[in-house]
Coordinates of N, CA and C in Angstrom, one line a residue:
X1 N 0.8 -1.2 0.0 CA 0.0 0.0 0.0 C 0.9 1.2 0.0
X2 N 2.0 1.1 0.9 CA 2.7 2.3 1.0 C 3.5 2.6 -0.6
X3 N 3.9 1.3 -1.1 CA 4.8 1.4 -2.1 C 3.5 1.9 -3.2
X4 N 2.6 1.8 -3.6 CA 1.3 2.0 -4.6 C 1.2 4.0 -4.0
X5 N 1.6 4.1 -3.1 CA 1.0 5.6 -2.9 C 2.2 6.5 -2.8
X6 N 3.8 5.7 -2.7 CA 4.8 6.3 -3.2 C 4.7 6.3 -4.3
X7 N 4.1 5.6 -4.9 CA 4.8 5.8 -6.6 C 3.6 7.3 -7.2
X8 N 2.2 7.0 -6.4 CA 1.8 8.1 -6.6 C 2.1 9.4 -6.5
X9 N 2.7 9.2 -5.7 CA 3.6 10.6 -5.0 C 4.6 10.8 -6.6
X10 N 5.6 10.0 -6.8 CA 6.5 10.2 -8.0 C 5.9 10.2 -9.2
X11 N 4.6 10.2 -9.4 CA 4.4 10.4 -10.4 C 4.1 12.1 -11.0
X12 N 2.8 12.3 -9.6 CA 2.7 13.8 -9.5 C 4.2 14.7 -9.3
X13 N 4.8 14.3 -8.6 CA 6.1 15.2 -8.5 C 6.6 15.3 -9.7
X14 N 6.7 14.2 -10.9 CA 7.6 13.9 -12.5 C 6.6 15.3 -13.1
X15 N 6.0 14.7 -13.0 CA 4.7 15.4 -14.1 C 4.7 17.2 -13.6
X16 N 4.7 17.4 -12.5 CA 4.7 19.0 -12.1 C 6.1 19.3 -13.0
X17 N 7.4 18.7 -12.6 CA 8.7 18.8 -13.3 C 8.2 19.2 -15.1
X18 N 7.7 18.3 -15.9 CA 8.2 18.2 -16.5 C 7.0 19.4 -17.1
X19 N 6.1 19.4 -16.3 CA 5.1 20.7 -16.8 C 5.7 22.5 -16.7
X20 N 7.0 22.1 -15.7 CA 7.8 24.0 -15.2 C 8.6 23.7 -16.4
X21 N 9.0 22.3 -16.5 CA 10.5 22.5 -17.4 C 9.8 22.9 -19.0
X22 N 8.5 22.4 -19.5 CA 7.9 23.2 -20.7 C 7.8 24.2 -20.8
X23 N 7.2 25.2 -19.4 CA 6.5 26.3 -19.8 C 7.7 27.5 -19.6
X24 N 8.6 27.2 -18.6 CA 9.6 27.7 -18.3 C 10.5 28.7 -19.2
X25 N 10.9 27.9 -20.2 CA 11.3 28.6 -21.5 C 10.5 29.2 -22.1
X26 N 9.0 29.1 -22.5 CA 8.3 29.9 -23.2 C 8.3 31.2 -22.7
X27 N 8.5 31.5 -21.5 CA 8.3 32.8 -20.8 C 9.5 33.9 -20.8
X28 N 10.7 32.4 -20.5 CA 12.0 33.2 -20.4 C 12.9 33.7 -21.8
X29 N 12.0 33.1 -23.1 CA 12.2 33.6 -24.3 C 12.0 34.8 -25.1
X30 N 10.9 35.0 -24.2 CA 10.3 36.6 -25.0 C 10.5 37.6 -23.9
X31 N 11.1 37.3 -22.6 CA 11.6 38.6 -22.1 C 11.9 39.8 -22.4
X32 N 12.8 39.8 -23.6 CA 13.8 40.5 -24.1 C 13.4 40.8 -25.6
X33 N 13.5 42.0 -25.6 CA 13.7 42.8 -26.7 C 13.4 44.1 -27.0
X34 N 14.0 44.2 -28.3 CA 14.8 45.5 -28.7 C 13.9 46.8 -29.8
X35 N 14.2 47.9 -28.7 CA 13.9 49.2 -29.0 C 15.1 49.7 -29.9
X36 N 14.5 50.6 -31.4 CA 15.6 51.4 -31.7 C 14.7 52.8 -32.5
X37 N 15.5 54.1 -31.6 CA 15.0 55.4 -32.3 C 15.8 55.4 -33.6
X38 N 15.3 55.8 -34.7 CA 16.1 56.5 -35.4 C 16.6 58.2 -34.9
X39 N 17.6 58.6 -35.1 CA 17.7 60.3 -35.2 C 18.7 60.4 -36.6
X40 N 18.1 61.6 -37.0 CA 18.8 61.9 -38.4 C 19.2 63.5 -37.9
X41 N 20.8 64.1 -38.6 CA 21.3 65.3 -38.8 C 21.3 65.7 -39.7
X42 N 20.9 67.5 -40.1 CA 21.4 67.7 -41.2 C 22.1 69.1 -41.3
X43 N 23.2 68.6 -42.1 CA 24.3 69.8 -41.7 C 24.7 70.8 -42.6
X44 N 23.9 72.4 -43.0 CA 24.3 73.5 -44.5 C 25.3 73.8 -43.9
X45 N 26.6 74.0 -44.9 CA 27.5 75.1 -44.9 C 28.0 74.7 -46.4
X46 N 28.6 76.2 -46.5 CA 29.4 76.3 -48.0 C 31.0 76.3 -47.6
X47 N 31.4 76.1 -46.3 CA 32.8 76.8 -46.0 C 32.9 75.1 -45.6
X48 N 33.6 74.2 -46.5 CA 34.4 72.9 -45.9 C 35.2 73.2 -44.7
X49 N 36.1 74.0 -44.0 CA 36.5 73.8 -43.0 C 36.0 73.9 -41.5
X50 N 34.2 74.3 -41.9 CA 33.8 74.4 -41.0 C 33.4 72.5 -39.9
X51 N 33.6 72.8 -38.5 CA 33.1 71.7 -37.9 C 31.8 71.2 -38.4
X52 N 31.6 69.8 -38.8 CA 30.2 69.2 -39.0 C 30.0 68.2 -37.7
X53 N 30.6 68.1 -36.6 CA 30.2 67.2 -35.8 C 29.4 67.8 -34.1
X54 N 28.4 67.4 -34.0 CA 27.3 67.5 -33.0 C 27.3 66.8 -32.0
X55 N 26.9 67.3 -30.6 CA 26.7 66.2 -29.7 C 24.9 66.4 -29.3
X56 N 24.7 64.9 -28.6 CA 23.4 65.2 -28.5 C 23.0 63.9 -27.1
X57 N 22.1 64.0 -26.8 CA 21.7 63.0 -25.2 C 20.4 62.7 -24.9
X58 N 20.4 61.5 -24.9 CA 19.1 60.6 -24.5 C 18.5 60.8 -22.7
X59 N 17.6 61.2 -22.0 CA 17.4 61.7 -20.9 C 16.4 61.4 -20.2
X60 N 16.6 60.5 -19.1 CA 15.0 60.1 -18.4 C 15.1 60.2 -17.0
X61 N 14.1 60.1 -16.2 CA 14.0 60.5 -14.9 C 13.8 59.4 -14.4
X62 N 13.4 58.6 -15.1 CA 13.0 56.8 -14.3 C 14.2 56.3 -13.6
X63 N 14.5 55.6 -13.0 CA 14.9 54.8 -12.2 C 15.0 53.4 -12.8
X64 N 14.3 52.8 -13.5 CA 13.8 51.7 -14.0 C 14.0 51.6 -15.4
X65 N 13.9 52.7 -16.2 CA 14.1 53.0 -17.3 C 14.9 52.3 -18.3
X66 N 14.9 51.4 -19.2 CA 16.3 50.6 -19.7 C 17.2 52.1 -20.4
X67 N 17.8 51.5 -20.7 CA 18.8 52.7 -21.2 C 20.1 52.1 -21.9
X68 N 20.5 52.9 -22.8 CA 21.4 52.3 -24.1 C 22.7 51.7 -23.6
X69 N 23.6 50.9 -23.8 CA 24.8 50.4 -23.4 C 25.8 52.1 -23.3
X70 N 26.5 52.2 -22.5 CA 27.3 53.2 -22.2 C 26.8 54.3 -21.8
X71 N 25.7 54.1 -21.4 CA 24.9 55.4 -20.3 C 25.5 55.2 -18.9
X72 N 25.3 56.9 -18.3 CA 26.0 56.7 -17.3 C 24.6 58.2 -16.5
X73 N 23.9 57.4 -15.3 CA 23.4 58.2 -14.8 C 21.9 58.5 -15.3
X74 N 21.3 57.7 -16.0 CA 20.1 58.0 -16.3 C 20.4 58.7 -17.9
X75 N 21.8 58.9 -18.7 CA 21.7 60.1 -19.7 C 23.0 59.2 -20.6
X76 N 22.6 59.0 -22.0 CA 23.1 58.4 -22.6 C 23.8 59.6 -24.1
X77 N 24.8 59.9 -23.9 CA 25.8 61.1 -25.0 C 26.6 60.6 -26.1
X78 N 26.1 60.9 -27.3 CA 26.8 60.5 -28.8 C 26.7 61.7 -29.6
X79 N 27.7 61.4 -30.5 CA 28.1 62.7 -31.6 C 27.5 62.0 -32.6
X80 N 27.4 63.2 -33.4 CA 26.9 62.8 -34.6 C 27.9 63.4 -36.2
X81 N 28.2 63.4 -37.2 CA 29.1 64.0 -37.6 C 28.1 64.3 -39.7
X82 N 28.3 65.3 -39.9 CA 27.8 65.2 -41.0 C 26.5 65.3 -41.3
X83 N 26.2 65.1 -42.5 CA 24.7 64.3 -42.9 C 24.4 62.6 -42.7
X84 N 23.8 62.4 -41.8 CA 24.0 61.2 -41.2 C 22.5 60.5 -40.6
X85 N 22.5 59.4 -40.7 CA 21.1 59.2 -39.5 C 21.8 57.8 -39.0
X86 N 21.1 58.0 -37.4 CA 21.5 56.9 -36.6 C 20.8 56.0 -36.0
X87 N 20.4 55.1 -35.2 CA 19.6 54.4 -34.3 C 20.3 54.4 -33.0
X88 N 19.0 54.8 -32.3 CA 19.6 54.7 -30.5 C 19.0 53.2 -30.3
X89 N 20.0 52.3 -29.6 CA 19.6 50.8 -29.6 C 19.1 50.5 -28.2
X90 N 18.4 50.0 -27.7 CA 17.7 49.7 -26.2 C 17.2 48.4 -25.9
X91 N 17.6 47.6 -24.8 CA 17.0 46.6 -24.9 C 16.0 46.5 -23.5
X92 N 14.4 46.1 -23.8 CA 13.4 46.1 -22.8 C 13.1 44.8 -22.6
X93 N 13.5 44.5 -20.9 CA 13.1 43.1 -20.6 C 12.2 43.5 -19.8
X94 N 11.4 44.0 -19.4 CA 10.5 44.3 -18.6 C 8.9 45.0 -18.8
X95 N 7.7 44.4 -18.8 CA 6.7 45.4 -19.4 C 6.4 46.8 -18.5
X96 N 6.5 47.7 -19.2 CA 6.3 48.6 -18.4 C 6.2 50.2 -19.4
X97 N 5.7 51.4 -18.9 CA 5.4 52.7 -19.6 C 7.0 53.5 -19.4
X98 N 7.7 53.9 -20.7 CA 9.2 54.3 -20.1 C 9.0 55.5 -21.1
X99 N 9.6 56.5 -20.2 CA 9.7 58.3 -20.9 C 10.9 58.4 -21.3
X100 N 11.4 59.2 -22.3 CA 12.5 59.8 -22.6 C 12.5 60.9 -23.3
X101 N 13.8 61.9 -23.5 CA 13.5 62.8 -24.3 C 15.2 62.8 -24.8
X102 N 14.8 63.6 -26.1 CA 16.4 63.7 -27.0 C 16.4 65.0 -27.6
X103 N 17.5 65.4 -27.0 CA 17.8 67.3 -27.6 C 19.3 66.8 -27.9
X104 N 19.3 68.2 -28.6 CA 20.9 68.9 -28.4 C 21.6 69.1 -27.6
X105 N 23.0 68.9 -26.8 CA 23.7 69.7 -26.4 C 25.1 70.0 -26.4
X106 N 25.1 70.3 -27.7 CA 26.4 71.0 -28.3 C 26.9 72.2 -28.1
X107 N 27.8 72.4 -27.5 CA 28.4 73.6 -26.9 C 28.4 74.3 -28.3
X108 N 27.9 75.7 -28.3 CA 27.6 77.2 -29.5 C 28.7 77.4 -29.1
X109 N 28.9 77.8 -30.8 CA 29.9 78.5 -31.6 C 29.8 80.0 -32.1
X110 N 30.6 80.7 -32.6 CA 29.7 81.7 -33.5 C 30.1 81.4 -34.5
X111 N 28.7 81.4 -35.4 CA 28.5 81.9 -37.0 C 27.8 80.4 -37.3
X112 N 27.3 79.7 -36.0 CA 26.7 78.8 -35.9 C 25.2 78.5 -35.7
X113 N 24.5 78.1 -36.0 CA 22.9 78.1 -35.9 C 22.4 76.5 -35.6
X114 N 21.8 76.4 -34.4 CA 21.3 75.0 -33.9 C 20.5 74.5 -33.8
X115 N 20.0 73.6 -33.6 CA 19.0 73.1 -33.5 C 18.0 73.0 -32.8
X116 N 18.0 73.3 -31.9 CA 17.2 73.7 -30.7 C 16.0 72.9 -29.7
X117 N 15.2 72.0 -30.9 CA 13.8 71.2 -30.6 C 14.2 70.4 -29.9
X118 N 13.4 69.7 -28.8 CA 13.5 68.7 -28.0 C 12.3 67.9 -28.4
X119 N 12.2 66.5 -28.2 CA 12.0 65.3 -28.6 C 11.2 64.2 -27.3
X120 N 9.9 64.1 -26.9 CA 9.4 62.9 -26.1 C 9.2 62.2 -26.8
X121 N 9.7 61.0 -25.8 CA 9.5 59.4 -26.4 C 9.6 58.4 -25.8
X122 N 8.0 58.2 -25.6 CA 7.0 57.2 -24.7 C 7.5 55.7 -25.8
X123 N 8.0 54.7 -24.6 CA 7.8 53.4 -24.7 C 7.2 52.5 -24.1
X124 N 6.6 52.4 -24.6 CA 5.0 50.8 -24.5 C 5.8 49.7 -24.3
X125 N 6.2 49.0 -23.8 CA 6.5 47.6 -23.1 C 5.3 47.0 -22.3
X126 N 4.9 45.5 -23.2 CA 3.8 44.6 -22.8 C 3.6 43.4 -23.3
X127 N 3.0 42.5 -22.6 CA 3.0 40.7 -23.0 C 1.7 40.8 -23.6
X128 N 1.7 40.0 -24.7 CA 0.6 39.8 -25.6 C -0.3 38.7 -25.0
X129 N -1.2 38.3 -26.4 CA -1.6 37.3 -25.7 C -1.2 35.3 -25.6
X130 N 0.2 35.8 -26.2 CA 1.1 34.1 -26.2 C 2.6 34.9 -25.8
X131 N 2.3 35.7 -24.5 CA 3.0 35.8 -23.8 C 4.3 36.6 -24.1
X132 N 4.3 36.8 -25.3 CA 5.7 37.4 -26.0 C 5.3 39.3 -25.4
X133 N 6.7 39.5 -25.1 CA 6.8 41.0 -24.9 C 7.0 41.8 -25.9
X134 N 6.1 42.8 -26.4 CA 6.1 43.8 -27.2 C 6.2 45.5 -26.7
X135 N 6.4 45.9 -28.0 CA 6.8 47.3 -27.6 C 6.2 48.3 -28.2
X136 N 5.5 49.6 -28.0 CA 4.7 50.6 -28.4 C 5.7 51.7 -28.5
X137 N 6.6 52.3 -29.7 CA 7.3 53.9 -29.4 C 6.5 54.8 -29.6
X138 N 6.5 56.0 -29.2 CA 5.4 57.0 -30.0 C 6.3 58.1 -29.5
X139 N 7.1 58.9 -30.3 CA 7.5 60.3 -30.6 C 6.9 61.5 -30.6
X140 N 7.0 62.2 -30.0 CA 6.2 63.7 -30.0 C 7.2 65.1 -30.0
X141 N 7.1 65.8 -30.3 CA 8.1 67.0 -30.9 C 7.9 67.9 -29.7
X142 N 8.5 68.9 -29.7 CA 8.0 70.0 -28.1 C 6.6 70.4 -27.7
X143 N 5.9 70.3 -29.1 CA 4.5 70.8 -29.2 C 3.9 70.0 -28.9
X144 N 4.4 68.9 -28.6 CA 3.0 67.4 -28.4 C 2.6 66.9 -29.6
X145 N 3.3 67.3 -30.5 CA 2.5 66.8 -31.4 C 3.3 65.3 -32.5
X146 N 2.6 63.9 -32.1 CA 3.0 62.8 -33.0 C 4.1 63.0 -34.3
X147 N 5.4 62.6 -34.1 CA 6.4 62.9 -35.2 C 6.6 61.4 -36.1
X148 N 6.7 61.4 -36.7 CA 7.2 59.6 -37.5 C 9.4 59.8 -37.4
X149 N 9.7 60.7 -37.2 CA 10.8 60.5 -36.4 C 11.8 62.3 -36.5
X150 N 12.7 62.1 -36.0 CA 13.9 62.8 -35.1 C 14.9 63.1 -36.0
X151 N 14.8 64.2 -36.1 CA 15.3 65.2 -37.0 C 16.2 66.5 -36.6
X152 N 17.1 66.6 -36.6 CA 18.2 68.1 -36.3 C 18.3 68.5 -37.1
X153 N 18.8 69.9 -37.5 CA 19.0 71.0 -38.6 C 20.0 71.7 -38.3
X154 N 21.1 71.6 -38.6 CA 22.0 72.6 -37.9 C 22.8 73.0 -38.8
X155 N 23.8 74.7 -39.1 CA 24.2 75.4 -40.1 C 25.2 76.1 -39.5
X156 N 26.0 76.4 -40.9 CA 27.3 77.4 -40.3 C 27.0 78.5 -41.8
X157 N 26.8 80.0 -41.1 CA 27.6 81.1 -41.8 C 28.3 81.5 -42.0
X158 N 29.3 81.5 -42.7 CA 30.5 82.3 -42.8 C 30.7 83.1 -43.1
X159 N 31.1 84.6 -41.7 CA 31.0 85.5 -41.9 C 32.6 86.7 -41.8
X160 N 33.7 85.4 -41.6 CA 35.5 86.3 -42.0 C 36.1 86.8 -43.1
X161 N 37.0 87.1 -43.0 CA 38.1 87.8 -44.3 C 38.5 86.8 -45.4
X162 N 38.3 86.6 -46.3 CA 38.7 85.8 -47.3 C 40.4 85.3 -47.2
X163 N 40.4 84.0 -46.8 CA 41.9 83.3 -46.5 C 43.2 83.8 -47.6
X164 N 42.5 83.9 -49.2 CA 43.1 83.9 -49.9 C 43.9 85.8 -50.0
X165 N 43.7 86.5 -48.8 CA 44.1 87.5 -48.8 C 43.3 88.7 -49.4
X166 N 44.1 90.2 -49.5 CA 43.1 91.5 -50.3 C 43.3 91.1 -51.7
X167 N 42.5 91.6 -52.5 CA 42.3 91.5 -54.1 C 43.6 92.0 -54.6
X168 N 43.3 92.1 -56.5 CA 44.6 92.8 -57.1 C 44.0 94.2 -57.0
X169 N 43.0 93.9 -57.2 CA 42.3 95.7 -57.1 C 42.3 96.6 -55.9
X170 N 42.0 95.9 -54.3 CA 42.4 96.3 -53.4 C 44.0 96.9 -52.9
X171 N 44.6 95.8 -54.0 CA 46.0 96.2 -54.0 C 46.6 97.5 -54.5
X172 N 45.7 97.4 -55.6 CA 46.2 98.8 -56.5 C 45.6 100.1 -55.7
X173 N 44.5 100.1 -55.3 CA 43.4 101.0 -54.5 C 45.0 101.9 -53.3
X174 N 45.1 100.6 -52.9 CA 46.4 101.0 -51.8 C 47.6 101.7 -51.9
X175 N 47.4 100.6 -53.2 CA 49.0 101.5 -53.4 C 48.6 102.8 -54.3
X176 N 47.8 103.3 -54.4 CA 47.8 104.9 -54.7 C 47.1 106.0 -54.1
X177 N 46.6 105.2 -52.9 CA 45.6 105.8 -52.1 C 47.9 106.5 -51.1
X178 N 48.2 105.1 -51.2 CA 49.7 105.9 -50.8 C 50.4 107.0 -51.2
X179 N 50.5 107.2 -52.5 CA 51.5 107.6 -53.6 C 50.5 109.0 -53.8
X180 N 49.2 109.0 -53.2 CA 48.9 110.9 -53.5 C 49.4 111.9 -52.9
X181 N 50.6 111.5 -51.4 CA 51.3 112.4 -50.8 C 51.9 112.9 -51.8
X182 N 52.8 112.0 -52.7 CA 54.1 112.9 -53.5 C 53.6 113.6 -54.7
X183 N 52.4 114.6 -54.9 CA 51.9 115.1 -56.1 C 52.7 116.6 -56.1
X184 N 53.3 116.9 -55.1 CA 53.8 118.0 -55.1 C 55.1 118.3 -56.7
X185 N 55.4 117.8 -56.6 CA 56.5 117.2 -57.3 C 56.3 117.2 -58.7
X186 N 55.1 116.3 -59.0 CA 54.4 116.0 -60.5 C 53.6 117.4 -61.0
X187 N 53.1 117.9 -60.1 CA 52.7 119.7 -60.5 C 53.5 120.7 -60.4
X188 N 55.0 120.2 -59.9 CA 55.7 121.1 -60.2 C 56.4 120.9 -61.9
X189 N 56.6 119.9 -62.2 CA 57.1 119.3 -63.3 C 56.2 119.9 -64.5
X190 N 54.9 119.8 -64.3 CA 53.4 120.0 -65.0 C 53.8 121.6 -65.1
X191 N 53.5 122.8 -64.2 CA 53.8 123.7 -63.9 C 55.2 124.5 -65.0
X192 N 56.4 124.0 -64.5 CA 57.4 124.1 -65.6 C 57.4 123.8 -67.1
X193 N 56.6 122.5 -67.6 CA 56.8 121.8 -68.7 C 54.8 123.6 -69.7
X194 N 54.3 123.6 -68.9 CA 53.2 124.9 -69.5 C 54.1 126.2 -69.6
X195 N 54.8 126.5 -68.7 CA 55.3 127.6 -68.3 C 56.4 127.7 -70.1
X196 N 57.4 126.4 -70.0 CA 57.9 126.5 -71.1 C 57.2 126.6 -72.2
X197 N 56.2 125.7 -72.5 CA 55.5 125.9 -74.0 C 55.1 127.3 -74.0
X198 N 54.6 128.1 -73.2 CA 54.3 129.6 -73.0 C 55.2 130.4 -73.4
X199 N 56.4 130.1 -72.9 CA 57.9 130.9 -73.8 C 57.7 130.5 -74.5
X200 N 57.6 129.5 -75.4 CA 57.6 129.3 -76.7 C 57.2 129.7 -77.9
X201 N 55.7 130.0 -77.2 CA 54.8 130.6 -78.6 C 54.7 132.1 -78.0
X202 N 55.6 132.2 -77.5 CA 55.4 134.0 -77.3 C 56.6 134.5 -78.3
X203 N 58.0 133.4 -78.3 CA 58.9 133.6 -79.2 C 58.5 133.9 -80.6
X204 N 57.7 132.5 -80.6 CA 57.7 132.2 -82.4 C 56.8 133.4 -82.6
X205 N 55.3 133.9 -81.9 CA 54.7 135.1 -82.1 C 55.6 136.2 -82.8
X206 N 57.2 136.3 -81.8 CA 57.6 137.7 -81.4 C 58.4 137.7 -82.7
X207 N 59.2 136.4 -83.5 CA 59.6 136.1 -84.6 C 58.7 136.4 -85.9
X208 N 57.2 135.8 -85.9 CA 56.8 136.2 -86.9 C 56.4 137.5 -87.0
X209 N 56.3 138.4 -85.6 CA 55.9 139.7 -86.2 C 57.1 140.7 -86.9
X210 N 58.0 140.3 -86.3 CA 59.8 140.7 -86.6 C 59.7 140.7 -88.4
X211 N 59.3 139.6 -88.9 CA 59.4 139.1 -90.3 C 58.4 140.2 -91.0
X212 N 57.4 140.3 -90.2 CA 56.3 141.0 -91.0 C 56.5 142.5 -91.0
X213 N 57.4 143.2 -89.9 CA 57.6 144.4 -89.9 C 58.4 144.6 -91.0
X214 N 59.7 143.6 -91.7 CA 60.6 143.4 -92.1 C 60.5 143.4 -93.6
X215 N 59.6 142.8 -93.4 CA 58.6 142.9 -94.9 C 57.6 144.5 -95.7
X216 N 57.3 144.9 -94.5 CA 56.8 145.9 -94.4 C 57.6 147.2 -95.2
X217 N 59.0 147.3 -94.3 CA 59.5 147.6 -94.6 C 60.2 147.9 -96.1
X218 N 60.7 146.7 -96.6 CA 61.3 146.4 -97.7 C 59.9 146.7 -98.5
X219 N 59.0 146.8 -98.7 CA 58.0 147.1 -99.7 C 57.7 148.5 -99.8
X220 N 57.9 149.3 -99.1 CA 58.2 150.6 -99.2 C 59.6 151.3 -99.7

């Protein structure tokens, strides 16, 4: 009797076993998985040597919150360089409602123009109904208002001295904007060179009247 109601005993105990060891994995399979924002940059300038690289930071107040590999403190910081788009990668093992937001914060420059908008972004983590964990993102811009994704704008002016130095024209401008001290010189030259042609035709005047009196003469 005792042996007929051990074995009952081992049967229920196999059977409970082999019923945790099925369900066990179905559960501990769909824990996990993976969130990814996109963010896109876009960077105007006409001046190549201007900087094209940005920084920017993922930000949440939760405590719980999953958060990207190399966060430190709740706030996760990457550059971005160029025209570019990226994915922030996250992995959610837990169902639950999780906030974030994504700005700028790249130390201003001048002749620089930024980007400025900030970014919420509500993640939906939850078990369906075969148990698998899924995920809801929904993006909102500063206005509240639904975005399909994350976008920066950022630009450089260039507003310095041309590298390649002053013009040929600037050059000339200079150099005779110099050279009008010494005109003294050239009006006296001018001065002399009238002054002579003046004796000149007062001569040949004083010669042809000489001829004509001369003439005058001799015809009488």
């Amino acid at each position: 009797m005792k042996r007929i109601e051990l074995k009952k005993v081992s049967i229920v105990f196999l059977t409970m076993l082999l019923f945790l060891s099925i369900q066990i994995p179905a559960y501990a399979a769909d824990t996990d998985t993976t969130v990814k924002i996109p963010v896109e940059q876009v960077f105007n300038s006409k001046n190549t040597d201007a900087s094209d690289e940005f920084m920017y930071a993922l930000l949440t107040d939760q405590s719980d919150a999953p958060m990207p590999d190399g966060s430190n403190n709740r706030r996760y910081v990457w550059n971005m360089k160029g025209n570019i788009a990226a994915e922030i990668t996250m992995n959610i093992r837990n169902a639950g409602q999780y906030h974030y937001k994504i700005c700028q914060i790249t130390e201003k420059k001048e002749n620089y123009s930024y980007d400025e908008r900030k970014y919420d972004i509500t993640v939906e983590a939850f078990y369906n109904a075969d148990n698998q964990l899924k995920v809801i993102t929904v993006v909102e811009n500063q206005d509240g208002e639904k975005v399909s994704g994350i976008s920066f704008k950022n630009s450089y002016t260039w507003q310095g001295k041309d590298k390649s130095g002053p013009s040929l024209i600037s050059k000339i401008s200079k150099s005779n904007s110099v050279k009008t001290g010494d005109d003294s010189p050239i009006m006296g030259y001018f001065t002399l060179l009238l002054g002579s042609l003046i004796c000149l035709i007062a001569l040949i005047r004083e010669n042809q009247r000489k001829k004509k009196g001369d003439a005058q003469n001799e015809a009488q």
